[in-house]
Short mmCIF file of C-alpha atoms in Angstrom, two decimals:
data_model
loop_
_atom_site.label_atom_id
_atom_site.label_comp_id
_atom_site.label_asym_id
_atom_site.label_seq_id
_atom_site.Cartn_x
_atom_site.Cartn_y
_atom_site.Cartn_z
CA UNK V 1 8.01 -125.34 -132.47
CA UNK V 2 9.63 -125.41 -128.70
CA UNK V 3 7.26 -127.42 -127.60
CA UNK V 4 7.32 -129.94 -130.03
CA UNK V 5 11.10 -129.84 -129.82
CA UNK V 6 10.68 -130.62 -126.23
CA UNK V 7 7.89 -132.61 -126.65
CA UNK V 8 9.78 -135.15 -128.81
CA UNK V 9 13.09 -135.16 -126.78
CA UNK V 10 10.91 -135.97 -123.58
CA UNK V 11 9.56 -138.77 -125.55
CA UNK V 12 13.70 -140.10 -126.78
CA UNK V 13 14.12 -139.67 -123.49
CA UNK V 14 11.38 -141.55 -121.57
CA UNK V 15 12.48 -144.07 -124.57
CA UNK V 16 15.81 -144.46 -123.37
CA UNK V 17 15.18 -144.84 -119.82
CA UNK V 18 12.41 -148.13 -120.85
CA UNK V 19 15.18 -149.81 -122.86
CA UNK V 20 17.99 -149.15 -119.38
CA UNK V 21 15.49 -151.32 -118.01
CA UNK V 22 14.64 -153.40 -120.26
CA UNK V 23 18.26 -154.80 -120.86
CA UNK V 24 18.88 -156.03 -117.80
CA UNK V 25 19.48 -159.69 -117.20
CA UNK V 26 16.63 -161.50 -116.83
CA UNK V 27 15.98 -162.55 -113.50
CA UNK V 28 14.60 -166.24 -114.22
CA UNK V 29 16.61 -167.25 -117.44
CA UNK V 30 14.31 -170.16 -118.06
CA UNK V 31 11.10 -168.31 -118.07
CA UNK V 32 13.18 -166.09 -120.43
CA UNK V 33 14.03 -168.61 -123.16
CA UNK V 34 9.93 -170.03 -122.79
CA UNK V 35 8.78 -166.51 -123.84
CA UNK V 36 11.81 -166.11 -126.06
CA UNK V 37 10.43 -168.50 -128.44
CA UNK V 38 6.68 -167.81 -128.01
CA UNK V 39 7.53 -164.32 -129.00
CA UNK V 40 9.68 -165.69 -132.44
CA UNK V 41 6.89 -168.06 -133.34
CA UNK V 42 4.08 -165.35 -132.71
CA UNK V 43 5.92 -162.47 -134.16
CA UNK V 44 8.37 -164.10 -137.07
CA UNK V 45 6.12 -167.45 -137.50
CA UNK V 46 3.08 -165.93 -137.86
CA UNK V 47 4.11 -163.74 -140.27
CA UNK V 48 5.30 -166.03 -142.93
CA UNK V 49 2.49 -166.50 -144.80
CA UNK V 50 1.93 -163.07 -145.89
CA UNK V 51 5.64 -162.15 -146.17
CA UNK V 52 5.78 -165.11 -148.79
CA UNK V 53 2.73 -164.52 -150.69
CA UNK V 54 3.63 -160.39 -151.03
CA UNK V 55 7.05 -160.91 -152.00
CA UNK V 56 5.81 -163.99 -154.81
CA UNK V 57 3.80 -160.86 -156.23
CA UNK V 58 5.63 -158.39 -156.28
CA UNK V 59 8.30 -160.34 -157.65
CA UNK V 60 6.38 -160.99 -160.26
CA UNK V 61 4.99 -157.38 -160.85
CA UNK V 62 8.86 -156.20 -160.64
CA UNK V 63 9.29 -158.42 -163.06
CA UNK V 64 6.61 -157.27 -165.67
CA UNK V 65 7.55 -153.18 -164.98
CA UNK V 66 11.53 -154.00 -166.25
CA UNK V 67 10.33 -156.30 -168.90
CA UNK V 68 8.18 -153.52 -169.96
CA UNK V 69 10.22 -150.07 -169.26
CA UNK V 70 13.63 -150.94 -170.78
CA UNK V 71 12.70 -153.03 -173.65
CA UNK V 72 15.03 -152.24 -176.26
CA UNK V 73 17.03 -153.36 -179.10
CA UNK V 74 20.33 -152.37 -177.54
CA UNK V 75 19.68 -154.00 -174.01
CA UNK V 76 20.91 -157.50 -173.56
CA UNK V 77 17.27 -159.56 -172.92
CA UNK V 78 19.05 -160.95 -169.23
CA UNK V 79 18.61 -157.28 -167.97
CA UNK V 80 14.94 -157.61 -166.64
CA UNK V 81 16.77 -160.74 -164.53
CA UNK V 82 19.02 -158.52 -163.34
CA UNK V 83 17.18 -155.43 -162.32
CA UNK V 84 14.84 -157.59 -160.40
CA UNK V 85 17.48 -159.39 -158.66
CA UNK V 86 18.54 -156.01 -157.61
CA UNK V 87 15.60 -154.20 -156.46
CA UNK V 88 14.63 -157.68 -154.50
CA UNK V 89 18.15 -157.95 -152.46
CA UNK V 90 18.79 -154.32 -152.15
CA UNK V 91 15.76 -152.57 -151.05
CA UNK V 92 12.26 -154.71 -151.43
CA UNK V 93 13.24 -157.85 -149.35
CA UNK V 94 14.99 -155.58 -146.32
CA UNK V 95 12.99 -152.03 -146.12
CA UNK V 96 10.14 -152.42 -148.21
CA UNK V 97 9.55 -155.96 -146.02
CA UNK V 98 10.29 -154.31 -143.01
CA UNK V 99 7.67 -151.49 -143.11
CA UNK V 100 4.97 -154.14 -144.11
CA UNK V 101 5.74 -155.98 -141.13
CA UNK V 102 6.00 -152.60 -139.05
CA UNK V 103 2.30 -152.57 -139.83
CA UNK V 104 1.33 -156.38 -138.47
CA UNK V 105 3.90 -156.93 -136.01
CA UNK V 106 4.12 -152.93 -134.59
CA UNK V 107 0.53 -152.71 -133.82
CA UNK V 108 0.32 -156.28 -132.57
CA UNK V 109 2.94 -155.40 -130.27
CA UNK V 110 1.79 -152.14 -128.85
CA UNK V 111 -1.96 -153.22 -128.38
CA UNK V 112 -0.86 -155.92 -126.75
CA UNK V 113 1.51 -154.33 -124.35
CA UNK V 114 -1.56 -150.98 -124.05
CA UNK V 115 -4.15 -153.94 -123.01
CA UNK V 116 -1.97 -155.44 -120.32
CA UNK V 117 -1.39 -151.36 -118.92
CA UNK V 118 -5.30 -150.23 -118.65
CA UNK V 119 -6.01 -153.49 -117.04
CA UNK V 120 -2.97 -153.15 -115.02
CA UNK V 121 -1.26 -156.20 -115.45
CA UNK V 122 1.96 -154.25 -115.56
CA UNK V 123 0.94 -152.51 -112.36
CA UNK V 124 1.24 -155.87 -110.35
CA UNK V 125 4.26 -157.31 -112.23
CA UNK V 126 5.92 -154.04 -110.79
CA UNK V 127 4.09 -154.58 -107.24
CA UNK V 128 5.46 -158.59 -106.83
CA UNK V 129 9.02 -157.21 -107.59
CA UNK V 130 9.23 -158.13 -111.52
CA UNK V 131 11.20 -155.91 -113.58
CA UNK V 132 8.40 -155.91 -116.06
CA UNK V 133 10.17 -153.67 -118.77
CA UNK V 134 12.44 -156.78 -119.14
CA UNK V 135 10.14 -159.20 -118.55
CA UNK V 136 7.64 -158.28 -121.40
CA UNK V 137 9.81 -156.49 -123.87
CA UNK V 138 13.22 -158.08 -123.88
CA UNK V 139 11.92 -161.36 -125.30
CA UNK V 140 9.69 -159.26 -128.01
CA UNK V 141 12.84 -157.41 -129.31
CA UNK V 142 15.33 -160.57 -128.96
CA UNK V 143 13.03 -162.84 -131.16
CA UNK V 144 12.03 -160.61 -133.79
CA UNK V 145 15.99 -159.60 -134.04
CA UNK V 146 16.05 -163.14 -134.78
CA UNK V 147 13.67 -164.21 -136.99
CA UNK V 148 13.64 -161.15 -139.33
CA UNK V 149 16.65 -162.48 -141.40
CA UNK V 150 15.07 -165.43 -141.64
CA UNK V 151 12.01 -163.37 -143.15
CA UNK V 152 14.07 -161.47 -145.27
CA UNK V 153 15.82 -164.36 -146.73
CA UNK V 154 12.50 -166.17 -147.32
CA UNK V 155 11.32 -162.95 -149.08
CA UNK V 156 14.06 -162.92 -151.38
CA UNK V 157 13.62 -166.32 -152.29
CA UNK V 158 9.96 -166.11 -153.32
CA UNK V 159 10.50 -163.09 -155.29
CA UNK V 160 12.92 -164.89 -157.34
CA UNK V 161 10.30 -167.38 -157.81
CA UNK V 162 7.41 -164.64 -158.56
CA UNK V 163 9.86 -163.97 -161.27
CA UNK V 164 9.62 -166.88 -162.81
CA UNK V 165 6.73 -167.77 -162.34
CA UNK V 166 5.92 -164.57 -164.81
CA UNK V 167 8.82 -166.10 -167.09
CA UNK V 168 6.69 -169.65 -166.89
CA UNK V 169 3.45 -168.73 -167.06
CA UNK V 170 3.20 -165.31 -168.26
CA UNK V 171 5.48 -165.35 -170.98
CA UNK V 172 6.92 -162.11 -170.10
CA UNK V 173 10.85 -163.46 -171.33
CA UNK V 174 12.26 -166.58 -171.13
CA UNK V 175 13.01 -168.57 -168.01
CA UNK V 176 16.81 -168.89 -169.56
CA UNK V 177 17.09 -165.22 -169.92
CA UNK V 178 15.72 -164.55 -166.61
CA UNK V 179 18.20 -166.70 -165.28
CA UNK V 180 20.98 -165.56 -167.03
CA UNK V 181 19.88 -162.36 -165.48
CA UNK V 182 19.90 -163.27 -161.92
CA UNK V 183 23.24 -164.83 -161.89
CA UNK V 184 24.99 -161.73 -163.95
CA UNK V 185 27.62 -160.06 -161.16
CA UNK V 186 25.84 -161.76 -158.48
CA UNK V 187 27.59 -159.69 -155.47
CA UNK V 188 27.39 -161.95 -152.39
CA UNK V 189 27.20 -158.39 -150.60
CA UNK V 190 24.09 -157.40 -151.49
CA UNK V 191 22.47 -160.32 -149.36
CA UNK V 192 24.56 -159.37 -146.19
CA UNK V 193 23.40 -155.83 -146.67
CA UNK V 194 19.72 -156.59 -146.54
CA UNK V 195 20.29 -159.33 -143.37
CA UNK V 196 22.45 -156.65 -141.66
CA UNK V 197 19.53 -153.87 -142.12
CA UNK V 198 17.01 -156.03 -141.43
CA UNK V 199 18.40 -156.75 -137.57
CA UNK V 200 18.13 -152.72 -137.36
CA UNK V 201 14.75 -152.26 -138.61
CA UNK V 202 13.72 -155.70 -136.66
CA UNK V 203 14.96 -153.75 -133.24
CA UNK V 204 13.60 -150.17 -134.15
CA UNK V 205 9.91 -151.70 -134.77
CA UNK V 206 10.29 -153.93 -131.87
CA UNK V 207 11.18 -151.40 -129.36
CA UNK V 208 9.55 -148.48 -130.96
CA UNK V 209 5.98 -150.19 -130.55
CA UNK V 210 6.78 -151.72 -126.89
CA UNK V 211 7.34 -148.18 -125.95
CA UNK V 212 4.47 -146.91 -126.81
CA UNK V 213 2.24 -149.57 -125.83
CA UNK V 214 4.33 -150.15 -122.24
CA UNK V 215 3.43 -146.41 -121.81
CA UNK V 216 -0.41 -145.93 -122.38
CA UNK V 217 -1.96 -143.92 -120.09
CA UNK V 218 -5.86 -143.81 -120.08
CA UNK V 219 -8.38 -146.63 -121.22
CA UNK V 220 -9.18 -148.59 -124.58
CA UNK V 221 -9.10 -145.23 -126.91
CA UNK V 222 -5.46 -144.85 -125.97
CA UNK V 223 -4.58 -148.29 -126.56
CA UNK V 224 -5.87 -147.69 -130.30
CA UNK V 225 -4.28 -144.66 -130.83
CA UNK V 226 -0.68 -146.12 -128.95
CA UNK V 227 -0.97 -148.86 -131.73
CA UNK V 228 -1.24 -146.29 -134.57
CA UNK V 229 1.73 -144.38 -132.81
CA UNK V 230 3.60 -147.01 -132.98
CA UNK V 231 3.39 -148.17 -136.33
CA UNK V 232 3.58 -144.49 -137.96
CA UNK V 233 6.80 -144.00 -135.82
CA UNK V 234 8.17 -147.44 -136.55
CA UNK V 235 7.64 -146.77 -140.40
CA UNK V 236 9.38 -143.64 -140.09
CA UNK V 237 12.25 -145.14 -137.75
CA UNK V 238 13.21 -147.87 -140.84
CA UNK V 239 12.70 -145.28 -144.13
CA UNK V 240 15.08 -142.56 -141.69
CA UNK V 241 17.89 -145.49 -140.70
CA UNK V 242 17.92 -147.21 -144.19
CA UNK V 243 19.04 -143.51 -145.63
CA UNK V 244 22.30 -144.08 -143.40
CA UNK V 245 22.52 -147.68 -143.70
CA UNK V 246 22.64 -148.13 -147.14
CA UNK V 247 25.10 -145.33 -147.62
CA UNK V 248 27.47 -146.88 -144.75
CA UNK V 249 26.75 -150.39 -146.05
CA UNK V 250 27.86 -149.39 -149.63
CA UNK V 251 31.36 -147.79 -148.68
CA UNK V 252 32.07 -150.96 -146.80
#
């Protein structure tokens, strides 16, 4: 239990130490902005497609479940609109996104970050003078801070429209009703809340996986298992800070 005590605060610590150097001013600003945006169109671009064609789904699904589970007599037939509208904004679109993407963008980053280590690209960034930590990571965190709300906004969006495509297609309750439903007590709120998280969770799976992938030590095994470190941690990082970010978020 001591050891894995220390064990863990070694790790916080080594973690803290990579992201001292990593936010440091970059030392060719230009070079900075070029990999800037490679990094938002590789990390955030990329990741579009499936962002938008999970969240049409399980909009959709959602949907179906409230349709299903509080039919009644006694509840207004705009309440399945509602309860989706809820579960998209307030939890699905922000954390539930956010792990899915800790998964795709995570291990992306650490293997990528792990390859350049064994074959010791790092080694001679650090060897011509380049602050690599800042170099490499800085432009990985800043552009999938962001692009996530852009994700996240996009997710809510096509959940919406999962919804109705169910209301459309499947039958599942009428597209009026639905709407009815997703305009009831709209609470402008709710949409900051999951943009606001969503910068968190975007800089905890950003910097979470560089770590881990900036600090391989070994050959190609370690790069695997860095990548699975990374994404495991990362997952764990978001479910952990959304406990304390919704509850601060609500009492503002």
């Amino acid at each position: 239990m001591v050891k894995l005590i220390v064990k863990n605060l070694t790790v916080f610590g080594s973690y803290l130490i990579l992201m001292g150097r990593t936010f440091r001013r970059p030392e060719r600003m230009r070079m900075f902005l070029k990999r800037y945006v490679k990094e938002m169109a590789q990390l955030g671009v990329d990741s579009i497609p499936i962002v938008l064609l999970i969240s049409f789904f399980i909009g959709a699904v959602i949907c179906i479940q409230m349709k299903l589970n509080i039919a009644s007599a006694w509840m207004p037939k705009w309440t399945t609109g509602y309860v989706t509208r809820e579960i998209l904004l307030l939890e699905f679109s922000s954390s539930i996104m956010c792990l899915i993407l800790a998964g795709k963008v995570g291990s992306n980053i650490a293997s990528e970050l792990g390859t350049m280590r064994v074959t010791q690209q790092i080694d001679a960034l650090d060897i011509m003078g380049v602050n690599s930590a800042s170099y490499l990571i800085l432009p990985k965190v800043a552009g999938l801070v962001t692009i996530m709300p852009f994700l996240v906004i996009f997710s809510s969006v096509f959940g919406i429209l999962g919804a109705y495509g169910t209301a459309f297609f499947g039958k599942v309750l009428s597209p009026q009703d639905l709407t009815i439903g997703l305009q009831h007590s709209f609470n402008a709120w709710f949409m900051w809340m999951s943009i606001i998280k969503s910068l968190f969770f975007a800089f905890i799976i950003a910097s979470v996986s560089s770590y881990f992938g900036y600090s391989v030590k070994g050959g190609s095994f370690e790069v695997g298992k860095a990548s699975t470190d990374a994404v495991v941690s990362s997952s764990v990082l978001v479910l952990f800070s959304d406990v304390f970010l919704t509850q601060i978020l609500s009492q503002i």
